[in-house]
Short mmCIF file of C-alpha atoms in Angstrom, two decimals:
data_model
loop_
_atom_site.label_atom_id
_atom_site.label_comp_id
_atom_site.label_asym_id
_atom_site.label_seq_id
_atom_site.Cartn_x
_atom_site.Cartn_y
_atom_site.Cartn_z
CA UNK A 7 269.88 212.52 61.84
CA UNK A 8 272.88 214.59 60.75
CA UNK A 9 272.79 215.36 57.02
CA UNK A 10 275.81 214.64 54.85
CA UNK A 11 277.44 217.79 53.47
CA UNK A 12 278.20 216.25 50.08
CA UNK A 13 275.44 213.98 48.85
CA UNK A 14 276.34 213.91 45.15
CA UNK A 15 278.16 210.84 43.77
CA UNK A 16 281.94 211.18 43.79
CA UNK A 17 282.73 208.98 40.79
CA UNK A 18 281.27 208.28 37.36
CA UNK A 19 280.43 204.68 38.32
CA UNK A 20 278.53 205.93 41.39
CA UNK A 21 276.65 208.46 39.27
CA UNK A 22 275.68 205.91 36.63
CA UNK A 23 274.63 203.32 39.22
CA UNK A 24 272.53 205.84 41.14
CA UNK A 25 270.96 207.06 37.91
CA UNK A 26 270.04 203.47 37.04
CA UNK A 27 268.37 202.92 40.44
CA UNK A 28 266.53 206.26 40.33
CA UNK A 29 265.27 205.41 36.84
CA UNK A 30 264.44 201.71 37.04
CA UNK A 31 262.68 201.72 40.43
CA UNK A 32 259.89 204.18 39.48
CA UNK A 33 259.70 202.58 36.02
CA UNK A 34 259.12 199.12 37.50
CA UNK A 35 256.63 200.62 39.98
CA UNK A 36 254.65 202.11 37.10
CA UNK A 37 254.83 198.90 35.08
CA UNK A 38 253.67 196.64 37.90
CA UNK A 39 250.84 198.77 39.30
CA UNK A 40 249.49 200.44 36.16
CA UNK A 41 250.15 197.80 33.52
CA UNK A 42 250.52 194.35 35.05
CA UNK A 43 247.99 194.50 37.92
CA UNK A 44 245.10 195.83 35.78
CA UNK A 45 245.79 193.11 33.21
CA UNK A 46 245.74 190.39 35.88
CA UNK A 47 242.86 191.60 38.08
CA UNK A 48 241.18 194.53 36.36
CA UNK A 49 240.87 198.10 37.62
CA UNK A 50 238.72 198.62 40.70
CA UNK A 51 238.56 195.01 41.88
CA UNK A 52 239.30 194.16 45.50
CA UNK A 53 242.37 192.13 44.54
CA UNK A 54 243.69 195.01 42.45
CA UNK A 55 243.15 197.50 45.28
CA UNK A 56 244.84 195.31 47.91
CA UNK A 57 247.84 194.59 45.68
CA UNK A 58 248.06 198.24 44.68
CA UNK A 59 248.23 199.28 48.35
CA UNK A 60 250.81 196.59 49.13
CA UNK A 61 252.92 197.60 46.13
CA UNK A 62 252.78 201.26 47.19
CA UNK A 63 253.80 200.30 50.75
CA UNK A 64 256.83 198.44 49.38
CA UNK A 65 257.70 201.41 47.16
CA UNK A 66 257.45 203.77 50.13
CA UNK A 67 259.97 201.66 52.02
CA UNK A 68 262.36 201.49 49.07
CA UNK A 69 262.30 205.24 48.52
CA UNK A 70 262.38 206.07 52.24
CA UNK A 71 265.30 203.80 53.06
CA UNK A 72 267.23 204.92 49.98
CA UNK A 73 266.76 208.56 51.01
CA UNK A 74 268.00 207.92 54.55
CA UNK A 75 271.05 206.02 53.25
CA UNK A 76 272.06 208.87 50.96
CA UNK A 77 271.42 211.76 53.34
CA UNK A 78 272.64 210.25 56.63
CA UNK A 79 276.13 211.27 57.70
CA UNK A 80 277.89 208.26 59.18
CA UNK A 81 281.46 209.59 59.03
CA UNK A 82 283.79 210.10 61.98
CA UNK A 83 283.49 213.86 61.44
CA UNK A 84 279.95 213.92 62.86
CA UNK A 85 281.10 213.13 66.42
CA UNK A 86 283.63 214.70 68.77
CA UNK A 87 286.31 212.09 69.27
CA UNK A 88 286.92 211.34 72.97
CA UNK A 89 290.69 211.65 72.66
CA UNK A 90 291.22 210.78 76.34
CA UNK A 91 289.58 207.40 75.74
CA UNK A 92 291.71 206.60 72.70
CA UNK A 93 293.75 203.47 73.21
CA UNK A 94 295.48 201.41 70.53
CA UNK A 95 294.59 198.25 72.45
CA UNK A 96 290.91 199.07 71.91
CA UNK A 97 291.41 199.52 68.18
CA UNK A 98 292.09 203.26 67.93
CA UNK A 99 294.58 204.28 65.26
CA UNK A 100 295.82 207.27 63.32
CA UNK A 101 294.33 207.64 59.85
CA UNK A 102 297.11 208.89 57.59
CA UNK A 103 294.62 210.19 55.01
CA UNK A 104 292.39 212.13 57.42
CA UNK A 105 295.32 212.95 59.75
CA UNK A 106 293.12 212.31 62.77
CA UNK A 107 292.40 209.54 65.24
CA UNK A 108 290.02 206.89 63.98
CA UNK A 109 287.91 204.90 66.48
CA UNK A 110 287.51 201.11 66.48
CA UNK A 111 285.59 199.58 63.56
CA UNK A 112 286.07 202.67 61.40
CA UNK A 113 287.87 202.57 58.07
CA UNK A 114 288.85 205.21 55.57
CA UNK A 115 286.96 205.32 52.28
CA UNK A 116 289.07 206.65 49.40
CA UNK A 117 285.93 207.44 47.40
CA UNK A 118 284.16 209.42 50.13
CA UNK A 119 287.56 210.71 51.32
CA UNK A 120 286.70 210.32 54.99
CA UNK A 121 286.69 207.71 57.75
CA UNK A 122 283.35 205.96 58.24
CA UNK A 123 282.04 204.78 61.61
CA UNK A 124 281.67 200.99 61.57
CA UNK A 125 282.24 201.02 57.82
CA UNK A 126 280.68 198.07 56.01
CA UNK A 127 281.37 198.99 52.39
CA UNK A 128 280.99 201.71 49.76
CA UNK A 129 277.71 201.23 47.89
CA UNK A 130 277.84 202.42 44.27
CA UNK A 131 274.05 202.32 43.97
CA UNK A 132 273.66 204.95 46.70
CA UNK A 133 276.93 206.75 46.01
CA UNK A 134 278.02 206.65 49.66
CA UNK A 135 279.41 204.42 52.37
CA UNK A 136 277.32 202.15 54.55
CA UNK A 137 278.25 202.65 58.18
CA UNK A 138 276.94 202.78 61.72
CA UNK A 139 274.15 205.32 61.27
CA UNK A 140 272.74 204.21 57.90
CA UNK A 141 273.34 200.45 58.17
CA UNK A 142 269.73 199.89 59.24
CA UNK A 143 268.39 201.65 56.16
CA UNK A 144 270.69 199.75 53.82
CA UNK A 145 269.56 196.40 55.23
CA UNK A 146 265.91 197.37 54.87
CA UNK A 147 266.53 198.83 51.41
CA UNK A 148 267.93 195.48 50.29
CA UNK A 149 265.09 193.55 51.93
CA UNK A 150 262.34 195.59 50.30
CA UNK A 151 264.09 195.54 46.93
CA UNK A 152 264.15 191.75 47.14
CA UNK A 153 260.49 191.63 48.17
CA UNK A 154 259.56 194.02 45.35
CA UNK A 155 261.44 192.14 42.63
CA UNK A 156 260.17 188.75 43.82
CA UNK A 157 256.62 190.10 43.99
CA UNK A 158 257.00 191.58 40.51
CA UNK A 159 258.52 188.40 39.08
CA UNK A 160 255.53 186.32 40.20
CA UNK A 161 252.99 188.63 38.54
CA UNK A 162 255.18 189.22 35.50
CA UNK A 163 255.27 185.51 34.70
CA UNK A 164 251.49 185.56 34.33
CA UNK A 165 251.44 188.84 32.42
CA UNK A 166 254.35 188.34 30.02
CA UNK A 167 253.73 184.78 28.91
CA UNK A 168 250.12 185.58 28.08
CA UNK A 169 251.27 188.37 25.74
CA UNK A 170 254.58 187.27 24.24
CA UNK A 171 254.38 184.92 21.24
CA UNK A 172 257.38 182.62 21.38
CA UNK A 173 259.37 182.51 18.15
CA UNK A 174 262.57 180.49 17.90
CA UNK A 175 265.35 181.62 17.90
CA UNK A 176 264.52 185.35 18.14
CA UNK A 177 262.63 185.03 21.43
CA UNK A 178 265.56 183.14 22.95
CA UNK A 179 267.95 185.92 21.93
CA UNK A 180 265.72 188.62 23.39
CA UNK A 181 265.22 186.74 26.66
CA UNK A 182 268.90 185.95 27.20
CA UNK A 183 270.05 189.33 25.86
CA UNK A 184 267.20 191.77 26.61
CA UNK A 185 269.08 194.76 25.17
CA UNK A 186 268.88 193.01 21.81
CA UNK A 187 265.46 194.61 21.39
CA UNK A 188 267.28 197.81 20.51
CA UNK A 189 269.11 195.96 17.73
CA UNK A 190 266.31 193.80 16.37
CA UNK A 191 263.51 196.27 17.11
CA UNK A 192 260.28 196.14 19.10
CA UNK A 193 258.38 194.09 16.51
CA UNK A 194 255.91 196.94 16.13
CA UNK A 195 254.62 196.55 19.71
CA UNK A 196 255.47 197.50 23.27
CA UNK A 197 255.64 193.88 24.35
CA UNK A 198 259.40 193.72 23.88
CA UNK A 199 259.80 196.68 26.24
CA UNK A 200 257.67 194.83 28.77
CA UNK A 201 259.92 191.81 28.27
CA UNK A 202 262.94 193.97 29.09
CA UNK A 203 261.34 195.07 32.37
CA UNK A 204 260.50 191.44 33.11
CA UNK A 205 264.16 190.45 32.67
CA UNK A 206 265.32 193.38 34.82
CA UNK A 207 263.01 192.33 37.66
CA UNK A 208 264.17 188.71 37.41
CA UNK A 209 267.85 189.68 37.50
CA UNK A 210 267.11 192.13 40.33
CA UNK A 211 265.44 189.36 42.33
CA UNK A 212 268.49 187.10 42.02
CA UNK A 213 270.99 189.89 42.70
CA UNK A 214 269.22 191.33 45.75
CA UNK A 215 268.54 187.83 47.03
CA UNK A 216 272.27 187.05 47.10
CA UNK A 217 273.01 190.42 48.73
CA UNK A 218 270.34 189.81 51.38
CA UNK A 219 271.84 186.43 52.27
CA UNK A 220 275.30 187.98 52.57
CA UNK A 221 274.45 191.15 54.48
CA UNK A 222 271.84 189.60 56.78
CA UNK A 223 274.43 186.93 57.58
CA UNK A 224 276.90 189.65 58.56
CA UNK A 225 274.30 191.34 60.76
CA UNK A 226 273.32 188.11 62.53
CA UNK A 227 277.01 187.43 63.27
CA UNK A 228 277.71 190.96 64.52
CA UNK A 229 280.14 191.75 61.70
CA UNK A 230 280.61 194.22 58.88
CA UNK A 231 282.25 193.27 55.59
CA UNK A 232 285.76 194.36 56.61
CA UNK A 233 285.60 192.34 59.83
CA UNK A 234 284.23 189.28 58.07
CA UNK A 235 287.04 189.37 55.52
CA UNK A 236 289.58 189.57 58.36
CA UNK A 237 287.71 186.93 60.40
CA UNK A 238 287.15 189.28 63.34
CA UNK A 239 284.43 188.07 65.75
CA UNK A 240 285.12 190.42 68.65
CA UNK A 241 281.77 192.19 68.39
CA UNK A 242 279.50 189.16 68.15
CA UNK A 243 277.13 189.78 71.09
CA UNK A 244 274.59 187.12 70.31
CA UNK A 245 271.83 186.86 67.70
CA UNK A 246 269.29 189.25 69.26
CA UNK A 247 271.78 191.90 70.35
CA UNK A 248 273.51 191.78 66.96
CA UNK A 249 270.19 192.70 65.34
CA UNK A 250 269.74 195.57 67.81
CA UNK A 251 273.21 196.86 66.93
CA UNK A 252 271.96 197.49 63.38
CA UNK A 253 268.20 198.02 63.64
CA UNK A 254 268.13 199.71 67.06
CA UNK A 255 266.27 199.07 70.28
CA UNK A 256 262.92 198.92 68.49
CA UNK A 257 264.20 196.38 65.99
CA UNK A 258 260.80 194.68 65.94
CA UNK A 259 259.26 197.89 64.49
CA UNK A 260 262.19 199.24 62.47
CA UNK A 261 261.45 196.98 59.51
CA UNK A 262 257.95 198.42 59.01
CA UNK A 263 258.94 201.95 57.97
CA UNK A 264 262.23 203.88 57.92
CA UNK A 265 260.51 206.79 59.66
CA UNK A 266 260.06 204.85 62.91
CA UNK A 267 262.62 205.98 65.48
CA UNK A 268 264.80 203.16 66.78
CA UNK A 269 267.70 204.29 68.98
CA UNK A 270 271.00 202.54 68.32
CA UNK A 271 272.65 201.09 71.46
CA UNK A 272 276.09 202.53 70.62
CA UNK A 273 277.46 205.87 69.41
CA UNK A 274 279.66 204.37 66.71
CA UNK A 275 282.84 205.19 68.65
CA UNK A 276 282.89 203.11 71.84
CA UNK A 277 281.83 199.47 71.45
CA UNK A 278 280.97 196.52 73.60
CA UNK A 279 283.00 193.41 72.87
CA UNK A 280 282.11 189.81 73.58
CA UNK A 281 283.95 189.93 76.91
CA UNK A 282 282.63 193.28 78.16
CA UNK A 283 279.08 192.44 77.07
CA UNK A 284 279.00 189.16 79.00
CA UNK A 285 280.57 190.83 82.02
CA UNK A 286 278.01 193.65 82.15
CA UNK A 287 275.10 191.39 81.09
CA UNK A 288 275.51 188.07 82.97
CA UNK A 289 272.14 186.83 81.68
CA UNK A 290 273.54 186.86 78.14
CA UNK A 291 275.99 184.08 78.96
#
């Protein structure tokens, strides 16, 4: 993996979003494993131990995939452009901002100020673009965030509603507007803070769930966001191959941990299209 030269967020919105993720993820991890689980199962029990290990495994994947997203350089500057192979019919073009040739499926990001190989989008929560070389980690980051928030939401329902005493209308206000606890106070207990974390996990579950549906749909169809918006289906190579294009040759292992090596079938510059893929792989027809 080639490391990005500038890993710090480029805008205030990126900085604030990254700060939120880097704060809320370990906070939720602490809350679920050191507050919720002991209250549900009790320290030292078999159920507590198994869920603690599972929660730590999920956390490892979230942190690992986030780290790879942020540090991985997926810009056009990481590769030597094969100028002799450049052909406008294949999608090559001159980027006016970078003043260099940009290969097919690459787009310029005004925030990162560079062209990104197979650019999907600029993610404010990681402060960088999602492209060819970190697409796998972004997909897995989303998946494990959704698993974590769903897992948390299930346990939090048991934990919270056994502790919170419902009072109308104040409880309604604090559930619908969780930040209202800072206006109306914590009622002399930490339960309102726990309620805030409960709301955050519920919103996170819904948000990441929608993102998973969208981005997994793009992956299964062989598209990135820019291509989907423009209704480009040139690179749809079939369900299984589309997964390999993102997760690599060892796609069946890549979801377990981000540290497992899974070689991508393309270099981010020269791509198979639907026609060339069927021609070179007759069994795929």
